[in-house]
Coordinates of C-alpha atoms and ligand atoms in Angstrom, one line a residue:
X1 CA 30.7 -9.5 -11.6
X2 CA 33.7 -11.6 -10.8
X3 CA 36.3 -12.7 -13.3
X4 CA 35.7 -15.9 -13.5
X5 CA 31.8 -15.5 -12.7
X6 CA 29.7 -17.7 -16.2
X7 CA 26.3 -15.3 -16.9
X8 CA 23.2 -17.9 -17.2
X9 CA 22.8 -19.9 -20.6
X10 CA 21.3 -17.1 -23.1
X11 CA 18.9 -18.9 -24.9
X12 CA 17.8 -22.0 -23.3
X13 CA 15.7 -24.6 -25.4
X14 CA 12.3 -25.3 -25.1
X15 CA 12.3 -28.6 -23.1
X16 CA 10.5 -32.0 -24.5
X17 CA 9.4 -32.6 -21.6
X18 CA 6.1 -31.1 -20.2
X19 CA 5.7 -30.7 -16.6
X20 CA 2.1 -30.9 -15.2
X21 CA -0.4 -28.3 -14.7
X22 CA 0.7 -25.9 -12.3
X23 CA 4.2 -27.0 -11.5
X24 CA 6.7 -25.4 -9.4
X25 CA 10.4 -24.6 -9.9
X26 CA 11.5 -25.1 -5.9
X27 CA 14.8 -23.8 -6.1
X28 CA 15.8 -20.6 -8.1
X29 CA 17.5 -17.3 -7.2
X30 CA 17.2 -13.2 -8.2
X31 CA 20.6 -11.0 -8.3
X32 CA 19.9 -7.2 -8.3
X33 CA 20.1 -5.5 -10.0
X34 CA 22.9 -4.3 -8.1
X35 CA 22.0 -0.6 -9.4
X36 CA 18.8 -1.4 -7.2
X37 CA 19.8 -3.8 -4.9
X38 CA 23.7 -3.9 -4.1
X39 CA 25.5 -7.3 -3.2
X40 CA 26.1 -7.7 0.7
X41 CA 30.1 -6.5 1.3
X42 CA 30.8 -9.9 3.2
X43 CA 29.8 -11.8 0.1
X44 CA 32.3 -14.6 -1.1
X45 CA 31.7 -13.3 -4.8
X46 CA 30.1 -11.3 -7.1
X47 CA 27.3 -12.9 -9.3
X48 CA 26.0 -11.3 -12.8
X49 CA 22.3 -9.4 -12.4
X50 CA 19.7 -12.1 -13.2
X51 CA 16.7 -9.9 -12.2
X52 CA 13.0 -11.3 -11.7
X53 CA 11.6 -10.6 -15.3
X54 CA 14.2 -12.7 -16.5
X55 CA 13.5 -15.8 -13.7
X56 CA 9.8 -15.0 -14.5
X57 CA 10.1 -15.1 -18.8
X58 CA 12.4 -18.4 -18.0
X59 CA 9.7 -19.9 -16.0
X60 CA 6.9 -19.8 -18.6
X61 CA 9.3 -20.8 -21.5
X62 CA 10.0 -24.1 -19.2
X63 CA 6.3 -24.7 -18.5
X64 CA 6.5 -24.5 -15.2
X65 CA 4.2 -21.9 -13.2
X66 CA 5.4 -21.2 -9.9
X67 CA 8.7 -20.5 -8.2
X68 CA 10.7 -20.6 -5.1
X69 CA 12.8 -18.2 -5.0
X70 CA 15.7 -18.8 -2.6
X71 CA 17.8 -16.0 -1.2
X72 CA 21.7 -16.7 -1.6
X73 CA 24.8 -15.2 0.0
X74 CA 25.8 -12.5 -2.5
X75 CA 22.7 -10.6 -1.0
X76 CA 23.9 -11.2 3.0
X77 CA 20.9 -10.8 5.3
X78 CA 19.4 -8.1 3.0
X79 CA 16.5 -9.6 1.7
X80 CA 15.4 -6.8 0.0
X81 CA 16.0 -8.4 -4.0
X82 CA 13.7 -11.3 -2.8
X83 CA 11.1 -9.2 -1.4
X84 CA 10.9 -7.0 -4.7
X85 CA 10.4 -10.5 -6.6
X86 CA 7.6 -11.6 -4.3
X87 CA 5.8 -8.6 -4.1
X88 CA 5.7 -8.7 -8.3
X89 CA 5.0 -12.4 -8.7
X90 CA 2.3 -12.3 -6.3
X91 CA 0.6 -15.5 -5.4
X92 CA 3.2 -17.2 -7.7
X93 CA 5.9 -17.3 -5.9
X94 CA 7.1 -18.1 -2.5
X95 CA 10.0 -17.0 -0.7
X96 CA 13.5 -18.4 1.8
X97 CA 15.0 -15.7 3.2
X98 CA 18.3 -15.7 5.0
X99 CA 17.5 -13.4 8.4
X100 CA 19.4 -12.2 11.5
X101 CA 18.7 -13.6 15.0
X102 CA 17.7 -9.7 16.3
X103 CA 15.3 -9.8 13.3
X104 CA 11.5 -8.3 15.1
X105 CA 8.5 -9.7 15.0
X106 CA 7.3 -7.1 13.1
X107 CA 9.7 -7.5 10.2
X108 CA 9.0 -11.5 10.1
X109 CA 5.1 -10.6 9.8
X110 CA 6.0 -8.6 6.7
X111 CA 7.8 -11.0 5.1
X112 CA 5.4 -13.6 5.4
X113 CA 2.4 -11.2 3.8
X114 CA 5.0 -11.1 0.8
X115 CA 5.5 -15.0 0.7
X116 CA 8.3 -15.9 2.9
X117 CA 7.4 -19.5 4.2
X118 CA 10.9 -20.6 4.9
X119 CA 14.6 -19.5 6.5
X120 CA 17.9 -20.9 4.6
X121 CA 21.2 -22.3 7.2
X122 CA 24.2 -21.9 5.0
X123 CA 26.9 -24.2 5.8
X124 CA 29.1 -24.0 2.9
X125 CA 32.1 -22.6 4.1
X126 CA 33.1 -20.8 0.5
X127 CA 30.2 -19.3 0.4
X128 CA 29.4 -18.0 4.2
X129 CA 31.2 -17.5 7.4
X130 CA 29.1 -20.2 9.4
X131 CA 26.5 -18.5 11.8
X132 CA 27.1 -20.4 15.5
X133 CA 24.3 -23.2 15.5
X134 CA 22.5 -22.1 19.2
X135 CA 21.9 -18.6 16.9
X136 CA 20.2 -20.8 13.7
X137 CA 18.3 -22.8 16.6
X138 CA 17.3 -19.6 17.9
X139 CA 15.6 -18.6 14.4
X140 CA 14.3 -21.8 13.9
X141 CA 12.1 -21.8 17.0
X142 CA 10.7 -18.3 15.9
X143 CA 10.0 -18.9 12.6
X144 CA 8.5 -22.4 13.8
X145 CA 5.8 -20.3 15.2
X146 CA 5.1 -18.8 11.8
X147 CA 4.3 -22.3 10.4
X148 CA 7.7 -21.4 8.1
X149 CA 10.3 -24.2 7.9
X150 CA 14.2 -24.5 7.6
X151 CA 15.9 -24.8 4.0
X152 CA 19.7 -26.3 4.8
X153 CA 22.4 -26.1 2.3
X154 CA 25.6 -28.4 3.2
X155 CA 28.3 -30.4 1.3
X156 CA 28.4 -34.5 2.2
X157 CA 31.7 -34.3 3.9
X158 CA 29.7 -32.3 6.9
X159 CA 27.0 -34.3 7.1
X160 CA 27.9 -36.6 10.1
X161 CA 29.1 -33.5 12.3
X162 CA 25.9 -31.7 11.6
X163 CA 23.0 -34.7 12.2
X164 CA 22.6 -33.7 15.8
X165 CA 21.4 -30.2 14.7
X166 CA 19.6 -31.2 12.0
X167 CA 17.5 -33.6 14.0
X168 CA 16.6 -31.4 17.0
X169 CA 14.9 -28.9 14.5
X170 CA 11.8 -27.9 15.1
X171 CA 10.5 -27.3 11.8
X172 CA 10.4 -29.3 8.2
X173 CA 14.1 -29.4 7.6
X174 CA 14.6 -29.1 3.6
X175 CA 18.3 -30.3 2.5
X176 CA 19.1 -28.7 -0.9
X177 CA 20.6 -30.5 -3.9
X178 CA 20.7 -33.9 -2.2
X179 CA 22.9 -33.0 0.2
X180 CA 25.8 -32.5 -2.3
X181 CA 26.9 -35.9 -2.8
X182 CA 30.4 -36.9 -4.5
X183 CA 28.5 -38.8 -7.4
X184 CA 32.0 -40.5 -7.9
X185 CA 31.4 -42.4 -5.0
X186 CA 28.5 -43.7 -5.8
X187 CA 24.7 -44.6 -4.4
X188 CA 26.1 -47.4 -2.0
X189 CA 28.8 -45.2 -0.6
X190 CA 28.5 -44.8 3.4
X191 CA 28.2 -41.1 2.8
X192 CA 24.9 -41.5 0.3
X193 CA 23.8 -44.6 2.7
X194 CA 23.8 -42.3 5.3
X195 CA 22.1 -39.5 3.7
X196 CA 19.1 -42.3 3.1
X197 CA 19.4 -43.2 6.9
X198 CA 19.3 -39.6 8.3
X199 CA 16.1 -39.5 5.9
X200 CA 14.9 -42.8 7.1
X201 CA 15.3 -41.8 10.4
X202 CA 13.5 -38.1 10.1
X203 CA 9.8 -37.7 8.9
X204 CA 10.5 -34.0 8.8
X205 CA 13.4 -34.6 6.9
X206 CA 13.2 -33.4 2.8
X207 CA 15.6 -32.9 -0.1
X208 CA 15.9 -31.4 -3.4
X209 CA 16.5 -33.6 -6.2
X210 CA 18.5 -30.9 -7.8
X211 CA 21.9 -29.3 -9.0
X212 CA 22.8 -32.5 -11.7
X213 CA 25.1 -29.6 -12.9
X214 CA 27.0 -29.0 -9.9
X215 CA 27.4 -32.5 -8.7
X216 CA 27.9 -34.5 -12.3
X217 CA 31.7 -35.4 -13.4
X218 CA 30.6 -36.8 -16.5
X219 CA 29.1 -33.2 -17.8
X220 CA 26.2 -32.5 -19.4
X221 CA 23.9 -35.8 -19.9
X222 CA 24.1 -35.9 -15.9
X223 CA 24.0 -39.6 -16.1
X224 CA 25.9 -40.3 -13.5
X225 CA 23.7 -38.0 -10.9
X226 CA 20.7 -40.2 -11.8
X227 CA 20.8 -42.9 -9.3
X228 CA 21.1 -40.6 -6.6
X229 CA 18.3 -38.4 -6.9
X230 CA 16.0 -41.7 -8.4
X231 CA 16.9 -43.2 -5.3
X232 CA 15.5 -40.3 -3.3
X233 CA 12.1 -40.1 -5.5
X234 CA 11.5 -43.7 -5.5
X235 CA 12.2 -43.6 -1.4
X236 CA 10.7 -40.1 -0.4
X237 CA 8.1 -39.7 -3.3
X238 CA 6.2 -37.3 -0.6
X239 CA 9.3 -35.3 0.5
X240 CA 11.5 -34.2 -2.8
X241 CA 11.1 -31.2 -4.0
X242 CA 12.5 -29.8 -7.8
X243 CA 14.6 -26.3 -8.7
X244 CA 16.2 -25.4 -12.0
X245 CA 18.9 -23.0 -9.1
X246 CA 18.4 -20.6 -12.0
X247 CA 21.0 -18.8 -12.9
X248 CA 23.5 -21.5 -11.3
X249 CA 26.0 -18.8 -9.3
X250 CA 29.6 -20.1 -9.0
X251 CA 29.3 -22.5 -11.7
X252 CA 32.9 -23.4 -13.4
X253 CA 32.6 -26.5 -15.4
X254 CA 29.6 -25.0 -17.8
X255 CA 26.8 -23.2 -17.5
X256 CA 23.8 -25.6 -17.9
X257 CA 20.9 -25.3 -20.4
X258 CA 18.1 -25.0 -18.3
X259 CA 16.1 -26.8 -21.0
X260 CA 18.2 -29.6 -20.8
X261 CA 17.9 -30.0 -17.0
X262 CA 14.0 -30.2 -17.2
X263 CA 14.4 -33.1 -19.5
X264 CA 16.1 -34.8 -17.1
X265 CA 13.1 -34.5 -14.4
X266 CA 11.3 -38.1 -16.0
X267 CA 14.3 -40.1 -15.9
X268 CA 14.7 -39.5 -12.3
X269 CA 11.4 -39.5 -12.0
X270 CA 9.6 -41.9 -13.9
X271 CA 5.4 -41.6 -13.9
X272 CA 2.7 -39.2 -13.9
X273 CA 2.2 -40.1 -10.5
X274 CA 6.1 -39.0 -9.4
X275 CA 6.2 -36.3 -11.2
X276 CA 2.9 -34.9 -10.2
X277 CA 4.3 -35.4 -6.1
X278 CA 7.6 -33.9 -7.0
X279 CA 6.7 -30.7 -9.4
X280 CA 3.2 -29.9 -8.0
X281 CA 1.7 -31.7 -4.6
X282 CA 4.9 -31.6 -2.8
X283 CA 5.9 -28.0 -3.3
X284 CA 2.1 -26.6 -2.7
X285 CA 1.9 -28.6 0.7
X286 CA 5.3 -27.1 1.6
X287 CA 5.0 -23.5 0.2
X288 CA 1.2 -22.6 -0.3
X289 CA -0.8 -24.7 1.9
Ligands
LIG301 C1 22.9 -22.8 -4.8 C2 24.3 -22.7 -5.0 C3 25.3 -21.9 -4.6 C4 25.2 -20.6 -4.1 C5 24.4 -20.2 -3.2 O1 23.8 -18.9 -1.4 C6 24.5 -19.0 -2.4 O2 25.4 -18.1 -2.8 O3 23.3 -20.9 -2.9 C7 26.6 -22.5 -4.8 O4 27.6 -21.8 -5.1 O5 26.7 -23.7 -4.6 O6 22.1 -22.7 -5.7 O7 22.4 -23.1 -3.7

């Protein structure tokens, strides 16, 4: 692994909180093991092995029982990690894989028998070199034919340039981490305002109320990521979705107690009735329907 690379928190505590019945973790990852299943040579770094019987024990020690396992750019186009993990967790997990515009038929049927409902566009330039847009559309109208839908990740500053694509996709569009906002702005910056707009504007349109890690400045109490994602429950309660992003890759600040972040889940979403949209109902429409 890299340097600089933090390994996920070793013993993360049991959380206070107890999601419902069922609940799903929409946003995590599996890394190798490399022994088994190298890292792509155009990755942007080099993560430490967090293997599925780790993401699996971390699931049940959080309460939650279902995943989405999300493939990230240290494993390029090579899906086969993900695969591995779907095949194991069975009807447990679902899958996002990241695929090539020459990818067959054939090879898209497979991965939807192992749980692949979904493809991920990557637009953060550290971590990808940015596939042309016509090639993404391309995927998307394939995999619209599947029923699958389109998992974006961007940072806020790209927003504006990228609306036109996002709104002539064919497919459920799901933007991760709430569309990386810079929380030092604040909710009623133009940037968030038109975050809620674009959402406003797009029925198709989701989010994931996740990352408080990535996107906090004041550390670890993630206060100051709070009104951004309770704005977003309170005005999509049917289109947020919830991910620990287990093990965190490129994380600098800290490495986050994954404990910690599921007690944050009922103060940005306060109610049995929020957090049975956002952990269960939302996620099985999206993933399992
Ligand atoms: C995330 C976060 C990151 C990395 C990736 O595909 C990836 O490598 O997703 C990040 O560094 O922000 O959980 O989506």
């Amino acid at each position: 692994m890299d340097a600089d690379y933090l390994p996920p928190h070793p013993a993360p505590r049991k959380p206070g909180y107890v999601p419902p019945a069922g609940a799903v973790d929409a946003h995590c990852h599996v890394f190798g093991p490399a022994a088994k299943f190298p890292y792509a040579p155009t990755r942007k770094y080099t993560p430490c092995d967090a293997p599925k019987e780790q993401l699996f024990a971390l699931r049940a020690h959080l309460g939650f029982s279902r995943s989405v396992i999300v493939q990230a750019s240290c494993h390029g186009r090579n899906n086969d990690a993900l695969i591995d993990a779907l095949r194991h967790g069975g009807e447990t997990v679902r899958g996002v894989a990241v695929v090539s515009p020459d990818i067959s038929d054939a090879a898209l049927a497979d991965m939807h028998a192992a749980g692949v409902r979904a493809v991920r566009f990557n637009f953060v330039k550290r971590l990808v070199d940015v596939a042309p847009e016509a090639e993404m559309m391309r995927i998307a109208e394939r995999v619209a034919r599947l029923g699958w839908h389109v998992v974006v990740y961007l940072e806020a500053a790209d927003l504006e340039d990228l609306t036109p694509f996002l709104l002539q996709l064919p497919t459920t569009v799901v933007i991760d981490h709430m569309g990386r906002p810079d929380v030092a702005k604040g909710v009623a910056h133009k940037d968030f305002r038109r975050f809620l707009r674009l959402m406003d504007a797009a029925e198709n349109i989701w989010t994931k109320v996740s990352c408080p890690e990535r996107l906090s400045l004041t550390g670890p109490d993630y206060e100051d990521v709070v009104p951004f994602a309770r704005a977003l429950v309170q005005g999509f309660p049917d289109r947020v979705l919830w991910g620990t992003d287990w093990p965190h890759p490129n994380m600098k600040s800290h490495m986050p107690d994954d404990g910690v972040l599921v007690d944050v889940i009922p103060i940005i979403a306060p109610g049995r009735k929020a957090q049975q949209a956002l952990l269960v109902d939302n996620p099985m429409r999206l993933y399992w329907a």
